[in-house]
Amino acid sequence: MSAAIGASEAAIGGRVMLGELDRFCRAALAAVGADAPTVDAAARAMLHGTRHGVDSHGVRLLPHYVTVLNEGRVNRRPTLAVSRENGATASLDADHAHGALAAYVGMERATEIAAANGIGAVSIRNSSHFGPAGAFALAAAEKGMIGVVLCNSDSFVRLHDGAARFHGTNPIACAVPFAGERPWLLDMATSAVPYNRVQLYRSLGRELPEAVASDGAGRDTTDAEAVEMLAPVGAAFGFKGAGLAGMVEIFSAILSGMAPGFDILPMGGPDLATPRGLGAFVMAVRPDAFVGREVFEAGMRRYVEGLRASPPRPGSRVMAPGDREWAEAARREATGAPVDPETMKEFQELAKRYGLASPAIEIGGT
Amino acid sequence: MSAAIGASEAAIGGRVMLGELDRFCRAALAAVGADAPTVDAAARAMLHGTRHGVDSHGVRLLPHYVTVLNEGRVNRRPTLAVSRENGATASLDADHAHGALAAYVGMERATEIAAANGIGAVSIRNSSHFGPAGAFALAAAEKGMIGVVLCNSDSFVRLHDGAARFHGTNPIACAVPFAGERPWLLDMATSAVPYNRVQLYRSLGRELPEAVASDGAGRDTTDAEAVEMLAPVGAAFGFKGAGLAGMVEIFSAILSGMAPGFDILPMGGPDLATPRGLGAFVMAVRPDAFVGREVFEAGMRRYVEGLRASPPRPGSRVMAPGDREWAEAARREATGAPVDPETMKEFQELAKRYGLASPAIEIGGT
């Protein structure tokens, strides 16, 4: 007993097996009163992030999700409803569900539509933070379809010539299935770097790369401590990153009747009780609606093999989008995922509060 | 007579009215035996580029198009055929048509499908160079729909960690209509810069920006003379640009059963007789399939006005995608478009060869 309290007071990080993390996420979400579909979707999305090395969108989000389910921002028992079905499109009112539930349900509907129509697009309204966009694109790929996911978020990225936060990190995800391999998988923010990179460099005392972040006046800075906003991807050609962020904003927020990122409540609070009203856009495309399955498979094979055979720059290695993630997933499935000390401490607090067993650390230290 | 020959030998550039450029493009395309739909589509696309200041994809392409129509790469009298209709998708075999004809016909079909189904996607095969992607996205916006256009091209852009040409400049275009204004219009290559920027800097003897182009070994270079390939957009985060280029490649080439960019004949020859077999992907989305038209209009208004009101960096001005192009179009509709001396010389040669009146120069010098 005293040992357990001791561990809670001075938590250390370590590697934890994925199954153990999944168990703990589900237990904590259920403990806060989330219904079974919410528990399942939120855990599945977080494990996608953690499994593939996208730790910013992995299990470290659990304490935040528990808080917003508790405080009321996110509906623990939502009733999701599809409306406005127009042949190959639908609108999904997520009833302020956890964003992962909204996105999985939306993509499920998109794949059903695409099965009959070749393509299916679903606009999602009244949603919330969904975690890793790639998780929902992958859900389409697991059914043999191309999945595309777009979502905006609260303002944290300046415009190309801007000096204030405007767009969110507005991700674009695309998953393309092909035979004999895990899918081609792109999951990218339209900002130059993710904010967690800034946080990491702060804690390490390292200088940021040039032209990825700005101070409060919009001036470029490499001082992680001074960062007040991110730059759009593209450096001197950041109008491209800002333009892509705008496309994401229009498809996810405007097309769903939700507010643009600069009008939504920040993810981090202080208000954790009011629903944020996020939008998202998910699309499934059936390759064999356009071309014979064998032709598509041969084309993907030729393309990806050509990519992997493209000569690298000295000291580098070319990889297809997803290659790094699949390799990391294999490692983590075998040896567990690193959980940083701060997240482990929060897990132990959750365990204590809800009477759960803390995640068992496989190997100490991270 | 001697004056005309003199002008041909020492052509000077100048501003030419858009109507006069349109007349000349149509006359030259008809003279080489292109059918009426080809003439119309190719002229319309080139004038889109020239009208909006995208001169790399404007009337300077006319001599190239005349050549490839003459040599046989592009079919002067194609029979375009739609097949594989699956509810909301279709495949268009363009019969080696001019790419602009293929793209306009494809987008026309996509908007017809979207009118009935909310969304419509058309995969185009056996196409050729289509010019400015934004022209075809705009064709959807002119019908009140969001248009998306993706197309690959021959290899000229290295991978993020690559040292060889791999992707083309693979553009992404998106046009979003809303009341009372010209559409929001994004038309961007997924390379850091367009190749014509390199050519321009060569002729000016100027240094390129950092990290936008590489020499034959894939090393970054700012020497325009040494450039053998472009970098993907994103600088230190060029895996994002390369990933987007890959998404474009998959949607345009692989989904249409065409070859990836590294397997297609280069645009510039020497073989100008063999069809290149380009693919493209066009999609139309009807906003009122997802949300009430008034809600969508109000959302776009709020978003774009918020963007234009976002504080600029010192000495800069924030603009929505398309703002610069619409302003340039207004200027050029009033005072004509600049035609550089080299292009004017080629026009005069075409005029002589086919017995056409050369474009009348409104104001000499460019």
XYZ file of C-alpha atoms in Angstrom, chain A residues 5 29 105 124 148 152 228 230 274 280 304 324 347:
13
model
C 1.492 5.600 -2.786
C -13.092 6.165 -19.680
C -19.011 6.576 -37.060
C -19.503 15.888 -39.103
C -9.389 10.972 -46.388
C -9.738 22.048 -38.075
C 3.349 32.167 -29.270
C 3.386 28.283 -35.283
C -19.066 24.060 -22.853
C -14.743 17.371 -39.547
C 5.799 2.511 -53.757
C 8.188 4.792 -40.265
C -2.283 7.769 -14.902
